[in-house]
Short mmCIF file of C-alpha atoms and ligand atoms in Angstrom, two decimals:
data_model
loop_
_atom_site.label_atom_id
_atom_site.label_comp_id
_atom_site.label_asym_id
_atom_site.label_seq_id
_atom_site.Cartn_x
_atom_site.Cartn_y
_atom_site.Cartn_z
CA MET Q 1 -10.60 -38.87 -45.14
CA LYS Q 2 -9.06 -39.54 -41.44
CA ARG Q 3 -11.11 -38.03 -38.06
CA ILE Q 4 -10.33 -37.12 -34.92
CA ARG Q 5 -12.41 -38.89 -31.84
CA ILE Q 6 -11.68 -37.04 -28.47
CA GLU Q 7 -13.14 -38.10 -24.99
CA GLY Q 8 -12.91 -34.92 -23.49
CA GLY Q 9 -11.82 -33.39 -19.58
CA CYS Q 10 -8.45 -35.25 -18.85
CA PRO Q 11 -6.45 -33.91 -17.07
CA LEU Q 12 -2.40 -32.90 -19.05
CA THR Q 13 0.61 -33.86 -17.00
CA GLY Q 14 3.71 -34.70 -18.45
CA THR Q 15 6.27 -33.35 -21.04
CA ILE Q 16 5.86 -32.70 -24.73
CA ARG Q 17 8.39 -32.44 -27.10
CA ILE Q 18 8.95 -30.03 -29.75
CA SER Q 19 9.89 -30.82 -32.78
CA GLY Q 20 11.39 -28.78 -35.35
CA ALA Q 21 9.64 -25.36 -36.99
CA LYS Q 22 7.19 -26.32 -39.97
CA ASN Q 23 7.74 -22.91 -41.60
CA SER Q 24 11.35 -22.89 -41.11
CA ALA Q 25 11.57 -26.91 -42.39
CA VAL Q 26 9.55 -25.79 -45.85
CA ALA Q 27 11.85 -23.41 -46.38
CA LEU Q 28 15.30 -24.75 -45.45
CA VAL Q 29 14.24 -27.79 -48.05
CA PRO Q 30 13.67 -26.21 -51.37
CA ALA Q 31 16.87 -23.71 -50.18
CA SER Q 32 18.60 -26.65 -50.18
CA LEU Q 33 18.75 -26.27 -54.24
CA LEU Q 34 20.62 -23.60 -54.20
CA SER Q 35 23.65 -25.55 -52.79
CA ASP Q 36 25.71 -27.57 -54.60
CA GLU Q 37 27.01 -30.41 -52.18
CA ILE Q 38 25.25 -32.36 -50.08
CA VAL Q 39 23.22 -30.66 -47.37
CA LYS Q 40 21.86 -32.00 -44.09
CA ILE Q 41 19.37 -30.72 -42.10
CA ASP Q 42 18.47 -32.15 -38.67
CA ASN Q 43 15.67 -32.11 -36.03
CA ILE Q 44 13.52 -31.84 -39.88
CA PRO Q 45 9.47 -32.44 -39.19
CA ASN Q 46 7.67 -35.64 -39.66
CA ILE Q 47 4.88 -33.47 -40.97
CA SER Q 48 2.72 -34.75 -44.75
CA ASP Q 49 3.70 -30.65 -45.62
CA ILE Q 50 7.79 -32.53 -45.12
CA ASP Q 51 6.24 -35.24 -47.97
CA ALA Q 52 5.15 -32.50 -49.99
CA LEU Q 53 8.21 -31.09 -50.31
CA ASN Q 54 10.11 -33.78 -50.49
CA GLU Q 55 8.04 -35.49 -53.69
CA ILE Q 56 9.08 -32.32 -55.79
CA LEU Q 57 12.80 -33.11 -54.88
CA LYS Q 58 12.44 -36.21 -56.05
CA TYR Q 59 10.48 -35.35 -59.11
CA LEU Q 60 13.50 -32.66 -59.90
CA GLY Q 61 15.88 -35.61 -58.98
CA ALA Q 62 17.39 -35.24 -56.68
CA LYS Q 63 19.30 -37.20 -54.22
CA VAL Q 64 17.16 -37.19 -51.03
CA SER Q 65 17.67 -40.16 -47.80
CA ARG Q 66 15.69 -39.81 -44.10
CA LYS Q 67 17.57 -41.46 -41.08
CA GLY Q 68 15.72 -40.52 -38.27
CA THR Q 69 15.00 -36.05 -37.99
CA ILE Q 70 18.25 -35.57 -40.13
CA MET Q 71 17.40 -35.29 -43.17
CA GLU Q 72 20.21 -35.42 -46.58
CA ILE Q 73 19.56 -33.78 -49.81
CA ASP Q 74 22.12 -34.03 -52.58
CA SER Q 75 21.40 -32.03 -56.00
CA SER Q 76 23.46 -32.04 -57.71
CA SER Q 77 22.38 -33.90 -60.49
CA ILE Q 78 18.89 -32.30 -60.45
CA VAL Q 79 16.81 -30.63 -63.65
CA ASN Q 80 14.85 -28.20 -63.83
CA LYS Q 81 11.71 -28.96 -65.14
CA GLU Q 82 8.60 -27.75 -64.37
CA ILE Q 83 6.38 -29.24 -61.85
CA PRO Q 84 3.56 -30.03 -62.14
CA GLU Q 85 -0.10 -27.92 -60.61
CA GLU Q 86 -0.69 -31.65 -58.28
CA ILE Q 87 1.81 -31.42 -56.92
CA SER Q 88 2.82 -28.23 -56.16
CA LYS Q 89 -0.55 -26.69 -54.70
CA LYS Q 90 -0.50 -28.74 -51.76
CA LEU Q 91 1.27 -26.23 -49.91
CA ARG Q 92 1.72 -23.00 -50.07
CA ALA Q 93 6.19 -23.48 -49.50
CA SER Q 94 6.13 -24.32 -53.04
CA TYR Q 95 6.92 -21.75 -53.79
CA TYR Q 96 10.04 -21.88 -52.50
CA PHE Q 97 11.21 -23.80 -55.27
CA MET Q 98 10.49 -20.72 -57.46
CA SER Q 99 12.86 -18.93 -55.87
CA SER Q 100 16.13 -21.35 -55.34
CA LEU Q 101 15.34 -22.27 -59.64
CA LEU Q 102 15.17 -18.88 -60.07
CA GLY Q 103 18.60 -18.01 -57.77
CA LYS Q 104 19.98 -21.03 -59.62
CA TYR Q 105 18.57 -21.12 -63.20
CA LYS Q 106 17.54 -17.57 -64.07
CA HIS Q 107 15.13 -19.61 -65.89
CA VAL Q 108 11.55 -20.80 -63.83
CA GLU Q 109 7.97 -22.45 -64.82
CA MET Q 110 5.80 -22.80 -62.34
CA TYR Q 111 2.01 -22.88 -61.38
CA PHE Q 112 0.61 -20.55 -57.69
CA PRO Q 113 1.72 -21.97 -54.95
CA GLY Q 114 -1.09 -24.30 -52.51
CA GLY Q 115 -1.42 -23.20 -48.29
CA CYS Q 116 -4.48 -23.11 -46.56
CA SER Q 117 -7.29 -22.07 -47.03
CA ILE Q 118 -7.22 -18.63 -44.99
CA GLY Q 119 -7.25 -15.57 -47.44
CA ALA Q 120 -6.17 -14.34 -50.63
CA ARG Q 121 -2.56 -14.60 -50.06
CA PRO Q 122 -1.13 -13.20 -52.66
CA ILE Q 123 2.17 -13.24 -53.95
CA ASP Q 124 2.71 -9.86 -55.69
CA GLN Q 125 5.43 -9.26 -52.66
CA THR Q 126 7.81 -11.51 -54.24
CA LEU Q 127 7.31 -11.51 -57.66
CA LYS Q 128 7.67 -8.34 -56.88
CA GLY Q 129 11.75 -8.99 -56.04
CA TYR Q 130 11.91 -11.07 -58.47
CA ARG Q 131 11.36 -7.95 -60.60
CA ALA Q 132 14.07 -5.76 -59.51
CA LEU Q 133 16.60 -7.82 -58.58
CA GLY Q 134 16.08 -8.05 -62.66
CA ALA Q 135 13.83 -11.00 -63.41
CA VAL Q 136 10.78 -11.00 -67.05
CA VAL Q 137 7.64 -12.32 -65.44
CA LYS Q 138 5.03 -13.97 -67.74
CA GLU Q 139 1.84 -15.30 -65.66
CA GLU Q 140 -0.61 -17.71 -68.14
CA GLY Q 141 -3.14 -18.54 -66.50
CA ASN Q 142 -1.95 -20.18 -63.21
CA LYS Q 143 1.93 -20.76 -63.89
CA TYR Q 144 4.71 -18.35 -64.32
CA ILE Q 145 7.38 -17.76 -66.58
CA ILE Q 146 10.56 -16.60 -65.47
CA ASP Q 147 13.54 -15.98 -66.95
CA ALA Q 148 16.70 -13.27 -66.27
CA GLU Q 149 19.26 -12.90 -68.45
CA GLU Q 150 21.19 -11.39 -65.25
CA LEU Q 151 19.87 -11.47 -61.47
CA LYS Q 152 21.14 -8.82 -60.18
CA GLY Q 153 21.18 -7.01 -56.96
CA ALA Q 154 18.76 -4.96 -56.19
CA GLU Q 155 17.19 -2.23 -52.81
CA VAL Q 156 13.71 -4.38 -52.28
CA TYR Q 157 11.32 -2.51 -51.04
CA LEU Q 158 8.19 -4.61 -49.24
CA ASP Q 159 5.05 -3.32 -49.01
CA MET Q 160 4.00 -5.40 -46.14
CA PRO Q 161 6.46 -7.87 -44.34
CA SER Q 162 5.58 -11.23 -46.20
CA VAL Q 163 7.10 -14.21 -44.70
CA GLY Q 164 6.97 -15.21 -48.09
CA ALA Q 165 8.53 -12.73 -49.72
CA THR Q 166 11.25 -12.16 -47.08
CA VAL Q 167 12.49 -15.76 -47.88
CA ASN Q 168 11.92 -15.55 -52.17
CA THR Q 169 13.97 -12.10 -51.78
CA ILE Q 170 17.13 -14.21 -50.33
CA LEU Q 171 16.94 -17.27 -52.28
CA VAL Q 172 17.12 -15.68 -54.96
CA ALA Q 173 19.36 -13.06 -54.60
CA VAL Q 174 22.43 -15.22 -53.11
CA LYS Q 175 23.75 -15.47 -56.40
CA ALA Q 176 22.79 -12.22 -57.87
CA LYS Q 177 25.84 -10.01 -59.08
CA GLY Q 178 26.10 -6.96 -56.40
CA THR Q 179 24.08 -6.09 -53.49
CA THR Q 180 20.65 -7.22 -52.48
CA ILE Q 181 18.92 -5.37 -49.90
CA ILE Q 182 15.48 -5.69 -48.64
CA GLU Q 183 14.42 -2.95 -46.63
CA ASN Q 184 10.45 -4.09 -44.26
CA ALA Q 185 11.78 -7.64 -44.17
CA ALA Q 186 9.62 -10.26 -41.99
CA LYS Q 187 11.49 -10.32 -38.88
CA GLU Q 188 10.55 -14.25 -38.15
CA PRO Q 189 12.80 -16.55 -37.11
CA GLU Q 190 12.32 -19.23 -38.91
CA ILE Q 191 13.91 -16.24 -41.91
CA VAL Q 192 16.90 -16.70 -39.20
CA ASN Q 193 16.68 -20.03 -40.32
CA VAL Q 194 16.96 -19.53 -43.71
CA ALA Q 195 19.64 -17.11 -43.49
CA THR Q 196 22.16 -19.46 -41.17
CA PHE Q 197 21.40 -22.55 -43.96
CA LEU Q 198 22.22 -20.14 -46.48
CA ASN Q 199 25.46 -18.70 -44.54
CA ASN Q 200 26.06 -22.26 -43.24
CA MET Q 201 26.74 -22.92 -47.63
CA GLY Q 202 28.80 -19.90 -47.67
CA ALA Q 203 26.31 -17.81 -48.47
CA LYS Q 204 26.45 -13.54 -47.30
CA ILE Q 205 23.59 -12.81 -46.02
CA THR Q 206 23.12 -9.90 -42.57
CA GLY Q 207 20.81 -8.64 -40.41
CA ALA Q 208 18.11 -11.40 -41.10
CA GLY Q 209 16.16 -10.75 -38.37
CA THR Q 210 15.96 -7.14 -38.67
CA SER Q 211 13.13 -5.13 -40.97
CA THR Q 212 16.81 -4.31 -43.71
CA ILE Q 213 18.28 -7.48 -44.61
CA HIS Q 214 21.20 -7.40 -46.88
CA ILE Q 215 23.26 -9.67 -49.09
CA THR Q 216 25.71 -10.29 -51.37
CA GLY Q 217 25.82 -12.98 -53.93
CA VAL Q 218 28.45 -15.19 -54.52
CA ASP Q 219 28.59 -18.12 -56.81
CA TYR Q 220 28.89 -21.22 -55.52
CA LEU Q 221 26.86 -22.78 -52.56
CA GLY Q 222 29.03 -26.05 -50.65
CA SER Q 223 27.69 -28.98 -47.81
CA CYS Q 224 26.86 -27.32 -44.78
CA PHE Q 225 24.48 -28.92 -41.66
CA THR Q 226 22.12 -27.41 -39.75
CA GLU Q 227 20.00 -27.55 -37.01
CA VAL Q 228 15.48 -26.75 -37.90
CA ILE Q 229 14.96 -24.66 -34.74
CA PRO Q 230 11.42 -25.95 -32.02
CA ASP Q 231 8.48 -24.93 -33.87
CA ARG Q 232 6.70 -22.33 -31.65
CA ILE Q 233 3.44 -22.93 -33.45
CA GLU Q 234 2.75 -26.13 -31.42
CA ALA Q 235 4.74 -24.68 -28.66
CA GLY Q 236 2.09 -22.01 -28.08
CA THR Q 237 -0.87 -24.82 -29.09
CA TYR Q 238 0.64 -26.96 -26.77
CA MET Q 239 0.82 -24.23 -24.22
CA ILE Q 240 -2.68 -23.75 -24.55
CA ALA Q 241 -3.70 -27.18 -23.87
CA GLY Q 242 -1.85 -26.90 -20.61
CA ALA Q 243 -3.60 -23.75 -19.29
CA LEU Q 244 -7.17 -25.43 -20.38
CA VAL Q 245 -6.05 -28.69 -19.23
CA GLY Q 246 -2.59 -28.69 -18.10
CA GLU Q 247 -1.88 -30.39 -14.30
CA ASN Q 248 2.00 -29.62 -14.39
CA LEU Q 249 2.47 -29.77 -17.48
CA ARG Q 250 5.46 -29.31 -19.62
CA ILE Q 251 6.90 -28.89 -23.10
CA GLU Q 252 10.06 -29.20 -23.51
CA ASN Q 253 12.31 -28.43 -26.42
CA ILE Q 254 11.75 -24.66 -27.60
CA ILE Q 255 12.99 -21.29 -27.77
CA PRO Q 256 10.96 -18.76 -24.85
CA GLU Q 257 11.99 -15.82 -26.82
CA HIS Q 258 10.16 -17.06 -29.59
CA VAL Q 259 6.64 -17.69 -27.25
CA ASP Q 260 7.49 -14.24 -25.81
CA SER Q 261 3.76 -13.02 -26.53
CA LEU Q 262 2.38 -15.81 -25.61
CA ILE Q 263 3.85 -16.36 -23.02
CA ASN Q 264 2.82 -13.09 -21.49
CA LYS Q 265 -0.80 -13.24 -22.84
CA LEU Q 266 -1.10 -15.70 -20.51
CA LYS Q 267 0.30 -14.09 -17.64
CA GLU Q 268 -1.95 -10.57 -17.88
CA MET Q 269 -4.83 -14.44 -17.60
CA GLY Q 270 -3.41 -15.81 -14.78
CA VAL Q 271 -2.25 -18.93 -16.45
CA SER Q 272 0.50 -19.89 -13.19
CA ILE Q 273 3.95 -20.57 -15.61
CA LYS Q 274 7.59 -22.07 -14.96
CA GLU Q 275 9.55 -20.90 -17.12
CA GLU Q 276 13.56 -22.90 -17.47
CA GLU Q 277 15.75 -22.30 -20.03
CA ASP Q 278 14.70 -24.12 -22.90
CA ALA Q 279 11.31 -25.46 -21.52
CA VAL Q 280 8.22 -24.09 -19.60
CA VAL Q 281 6.15 -25.76 -17.46
CA ILE Q 282 1.88 -25.29 -17.80
CA SER Q 283 -1.09 -25.41 -15.05
CA LYS Q 284 -5.17 -25.84 -16.15
CA GLY Q 285 -5.79 -21.63 -14.93
CA GLU Q 286 -8.69 -21.08 -12.67
CA ASN Q 287 -10.48 -18.23 -12.95
CA LEU Q 288 -9.76 -16.80 -15.20
CA LYS Q 289 -9.18 -13.01 -17.04
CA GLU Q 290 -10.17 -11.41 -20.19
CA VAL Q 291 -6.79 -10.46 -22.51
CA ASP Q 292 -7.55 -8.21 -25.73
CA VAL Q 293 -4.88 -9.76 -28.33
CA LYS Q 294 -3.77 -8.53 -31.90
CA THR Q 295 -2.17 -10.84 -34.99
CA LEU Q 296 0.89 -8.42 -35.47
CA GLY Q 297 4.08 -10.49 -37.59
CA TYR Q 298 7.49 -11.16 -34.93
CA PRO Q 299 7.78 -10.61 -32.06
CA GLY Q 300 4.08 -9.33 -31.35
CA PHE Q 301 1.59 -11.64 -31.46
CA PRO Q 302 1.43 -14.70 -34.11
CA THR Q 303 -1.55 -14.96 -35.92
CA ASP Q 304 -0.48 -18.51 -36.87
CA LEU Q 305 -1.36 -18.99 -32.43
CA GLN Q 306 -4.56 -16.61 -32.99
CA GLN Q 307 -7.12 -20.09 -33.84
CA PRO Q 308 -6.04 -21.64 -30.55
CA LEU Q 309 -5.84 -18.82 -28.06
CA THR Q 310 -10.12 -18.72 -29.24
CA THR Q 311 -10.27 -21.99 -27.48
CA LEU Q 312 -8.89 -20.62 -24.69
CA LEU Q 313 -10.62 -17.16 -23.66
CA THR Q 314 -13.53 -19.12 -23.87
CA GLN Q 315 -12.88 -19.92 -20.62
CA CYS Q 316 -11.64 -16.32 -19.44
CA LYS Q 317 -14.17 -14.37 -16.99
CA GLY Q 318 -15.65 -11.53 -19.75
CA GLU Q 319 -15.62 -10.53 -22.79
CA SER Q 320 -11.82 -10.69 -24.60
CA ILE Q 321 -11.48 -9.27 -27.83
CA LEU Q 322 -9.20 -10.65 -30.42
CA GLU Q 323 -8.18 -8.98 -33.82
CA GLU Q 324 -6.55 -10.20 -36.76
CA THR Q 325 -4.83 -8.18 -39.46
CA ILE Q 326 -3.26 -10.33 -41.32
CA TYR Q 327 -5.14 -12.13 -43.17
CA GLU Q 328 -8.54 -12.10 -44.20
CA ASN Q 329 -10.50 -15.28 -43.38
CA ARG Q 330 -9.25 -16.48 -40.64
CA PHE Q 331 -12.08 -17.50 -38.07
CA LYS Q 332 -13.12 -20.43 -39.16
CA ASN Q 333 -13.15 -22.19 -36.75
CA VAL Q 334 -15.38 -19.52 -34.96
CA PRO Q 335 -18.64 -21.79 -36.44
CA TYR Q 336 -17.23 -25.79 -34.20
CA LEU Q 337 -16.85 -23.91 -31.03
CA LYS Q 338 -20.58 -21.82 -31.37
CA ASP Q 339 -21.79 -25.93 -31.84
CA MET Q 340 -19.62 -26.32 -28.61
CA GLY Q 341 -21.19 -24.05 -26.45
CA ALA Q 342 -18.37 -20.98 -26.53
CA ASP Q 343 -19.90 -17.89 -26.74
CA ILE Q 344 -18.87 -15.47 -29.64
CA GLU Q 345 -19.50 -13.57 -32.81
CA ILE Q 346 -17.12 -12.03 -35.35
CA VAL Q 347 -17.50 -8.25 -35.88
CA GLY Q 348 -15.58 -7.64 -39.26
CA LYS Q 349 -11.54 -8.24 -38.66
CA LYS Q 350 -12.48 -9.13 -34.87
CA ILE Q 351 -14.47 -11.64 -32.98
CA TYR Q 352 -15.82 -10.80 -29.09
CA VAL Q 353 -15.80 -14.45 -26.88
CA LYS Q 354 -17.99 -13.73 -23.58
CA GLY Q 355 -16.64 -16.00 -21.23
CA PRO Q 356 -16.07 -18.48 -19.07
CA THR Q 357 -18.50 -21.13 -21.04
CA SER Q 358 -19.30 -24.88 -20.64
CA LEU Q 359 -17.17 -26.60 -23.79
CA VAL Q 360 -19.54 -30.18 -25.06
CA GLY Q 361 -18.51 -32.85 -27.47
CA SER Q 362 -19.39 -32.73 -30.39
CA GLU Q 363 -18.63 -32.78 -34.74
CA VAL Q 364 -16.66 -30.41 -36.09
CA GLU Q 365 -14.82 -30.33 -39.34
CA ALA Q 366 -11.09 -28.88 -39.41
CA THR Q 367 -11.56 -26.76 -42.04
CA ASP Q 368 -7.65 -25.65 -41.92
CA LEU Q 369 -4.25 -26.98 -39.70
CA ARG Q 370 -4.73 -24.17 -37.04
CA ALA Q 371 -8.75 -24.14 -36.78
CA GLY Q 372 -7.70 -28.05 -36.08
CA ALA Q 373 -5.42 -27.34 -33.99
CA CYS Q 374 -7.93 -25.09 -32.15
CA LEU Q 375 -11.09 -27.65 -32.22
CA ILE Q 376 -8.60 -29.98 -30.89
CA LEU Q 377 -7.81 -27.81 -27.97
CA ALA Q 378 -11.67 -27.58 -27.13
CA GLY Q 379 -12.10 -32.07 -27.85
CA LEU Q 380 -10.05 -31.42 -24.43
CA LYS Q 381 -11.77 -29.41 -22.95
CA ALA Q 382 -14.50 -30.63 -23.76
CA GLU Q 383 -17.30 -32.29 -21.26
CA GLY Q 384 -17.38 -35.93 -23.78
CA LYS Q 385 -16.36 -37.27 -26.94
CA THR Q 386 -15.86 -34.68 -30.33
CA THR Q 387 -14.69 -35.44 -33.29
CA ILE Q 388 -13.15 -33.44 -36.23
CA ASN Q 389 -13.22 -34.41 -39.33
CA ASN Q 390 -10.58 -33.69 -42.36
CA VAL Q 391 -7.33 -33.95 -39.92
CA GLU Q 392 -5.39 -34.08 -43.35
CA HIS Q 393 -5.24 -30.43 -42.63
CA VAL Q 394 -3.83 -31.54 -39.14
CA LEU Q 395 -0.87 -33.87 -40.20
CA ARG Q 396 0.22 -31.11 -41.58
CA GLY Q 397 2.12 -29.54 -39.00
CA TYR Q 398 2.49 -31.56 -36.28
CA GLU Q 399 4.00 -34.64 -36.39
CA ASN Q 400 3.25 -37.23 -33.63
CA ILE Q 401 -0.36 -35.16 -32.27
CA ILE Q 402 -2.11 -38.55 -31.24
CA GLU Q 403 0.91 -39.55 -29.36
CA LYS Q 404 2.53 -37.14 -27.70
CA LEU Q 405 -1.58 -35.79 -26.93
CA THR Q 406 -1.21 -39.79 -25.59
CA ASN Q 407 1.31 -40.40 -23.68
CA VAL Q 408 0.58 -37.53 -21.24
CA GLY Q 409 -2.62 -38.74 -20.95
CA ALA Q 410 -5.61 -37.70 -23.56
CA LYS Q 411 -8.03 -39.88 -24.81
CA ILE Q 412 -7.44 -39.17 -28.78
CA GLU Q 413 -7.33 -41.33 -30.99
CA ILE Q 414 -7.62 -41.37 -34.99
CA GLU Q 415 -8.95 -43.39 -37.73
CA GLU Q 416 -9.86 -43.35 -41.27
CA ILE Q 417 -13.18 -43.25 -42.68
N1 LIG W 1 0.88 -11.19 -49.21
C1 LIG W 1 0.64 -9.93 -49.19
N2 LIG W 1 1.46 -10.26 -51.08
C2 LIG W 1 2.25 -10.88 -50.40
C3 LIG W 1 2.41 -11.37 -49.57
C4 LIG W 1 1.49 -11.84 -48.69
O1 LIG W 1 -0.29 -8.93 -49.44
O2 LIG W 1 3.20 -11.22 -51.68
C5 LIG W 1 -0.09 -10.46 -47.76
C6 LIG W 1 -0.89 -11.72 -46.94
O3 LIG W 1 -2.36 -11.56 -48.34
C7 LIG W 1 -0.62 -12.10 -45.95
C8 LIG W 1 0.39 -10.80 -45.21
O4 LIG W 1 0.59 -10.47 -46.43
O5 LIG W 1 -2.68 -11.19 -45.36
C9 LIG W 1 1.39 -11.89 -44.66
O6 LIG W 1 1.23 -12.69 -45.72
P1 LIG W 1 2.92 -13.90 -44.96
O7 LIG W 1 3.66 -13.78 -46.44
O8 LIG W 1 3.49 -12.86 -44.25
O9 LIG W 1 3.37 -15.19 -45.84
P2 LIG W 1 3.65 -16.65 -46.03
O10 LIG W 1 5.23 -16.13 -46.07
O11 LIG W 1 3.06 -16.43 -47.16
C10 LIG W 1 4.32 -17.78 -43.72
C11 LIG W 1 3.58 -18.94 -42.57
C12 LIG W 1 1.78 -19.11 -42.68
C13 LIG W 1 2.15 -17.95 -40.66
C14 LIG W 1 2.35 -16.27 -42.28
C15 LIG W 1 2.64 -14.79 -41.26
C16 LIG W 1 4.91 -20.92 -43.81
C17 LIG W 1 4.42 -21.56 -45.05
N3 LIG W 1 3.94 -20.16 -44.37
O12 LIG W 1 3.10 -17.53 -44.40
O13 LIG W 1 1.80 -20.14 -41.74
O14 LIG W 1 0.90 -17.25 -41.07
O15 LIG W 1 3.55 -17.11 -42.76
O16 LIG W 1 3.68 -15.42 -39.72
O17 LIG W 1 6.24 -19.99 -43.20
C18 LIG W 1 0.33 -21.95 -40.73
O18 LIG W 1 1.36 -22.10 -40.69
O19 LIG W 1 -0.77 -22.16 -40.04
C19 LIG W 1 0.97 -20.19 -41.84
C20 LIG W 1 -0.83 -20.49 -42.17
#
């Protein structure tokens, strides 16, 4: 097990550069299998979720090389074989391989994907997309066996704008015969990144980033180069750190529009933010006001920033109300924040956070990726020492978090125990 120790209360000043987006990169890497030539992806983050996908690529026989932030993938000689459950359950995004393999070979066998334990996370909408395009899905326990004589374009209405189901349907449709229309598609920037990548290979996708996406199937996908967009959740996490303990903390390499919902909430609280073309500069807020926040699909407030934001809500005067509408079990960070001095009540899908409260260092657990980020933020603010156990979850999604925070003045270290 790995744990992080933080000595709280240090002001953060200087610049943090944001890495490539985890939730884009984890889709681009499996999407690369659809190409019959070499693809290059720049700005790949160095996180353990990418290592897990790499393991799957290599298991299937792809040639993969990484030079700095560039990943080169040659899938021309892969073998379509069942991906062992131990690898696929390491992360949610493993099921993007299921779609790429189905799209390319019309047959795939794979296990239910893993991912953070934040709710049930069913994949019924992905399966609905597969079936609409003509695939037959058999479930044997935890395993899916999926076959299609022919994949044919179809209209797919998603019951909710699921990121995963949108990406999966695109991956299966790019080589199908005819046109697929996804209605009620998710509009997250990561989906635009995936569509651009596939279009660079020769796919015909329009409308990504809106709720209606058209995909006209093509026979062949070739070589291409693309860049992973900056990680808006990583950016948001460090912006919240700036609002907690920043002194002109500069967060650079961001697309400000992608973090608009957070910028607006921070401004509502009274945090001072200077916006630049691809950066924001944030300082610790004084006399912060309470806010109400509801998580929604993009461009609404992202669920992935809900737990990190909770730490900041403990510093706002009055009662803030935060409603989680995407996942049913994403408040596992709350008991630990309470151990550190927060005053929070969970009522159904909402939490009521009364502040401001002083936070004090404690020993806590990172139960999932963003819960870990929330507790790191709390540790940076708290008086005294905080120990966060099980930080493997955090390393899945935050590149060089120790170095990035140390460079701007945090006293933070990681150790293996
Ligand atoms: N849902 C269904 N059926 C489906 C698909 C989704 O009921 O077939 C429900 C889910 O249970 C959830 C909601 O719809 O309640 C949204 O799920 P979505 O499919 O959009 O999420 P995802 O694709 O599994 C991605 C990110 C998550 C992020 C969500 C929402 C990746 C690998 N994961 O998950 O990221 O929270 O979109 O934006 O892209 C994280 O980074 O910490 C993380 C969990």
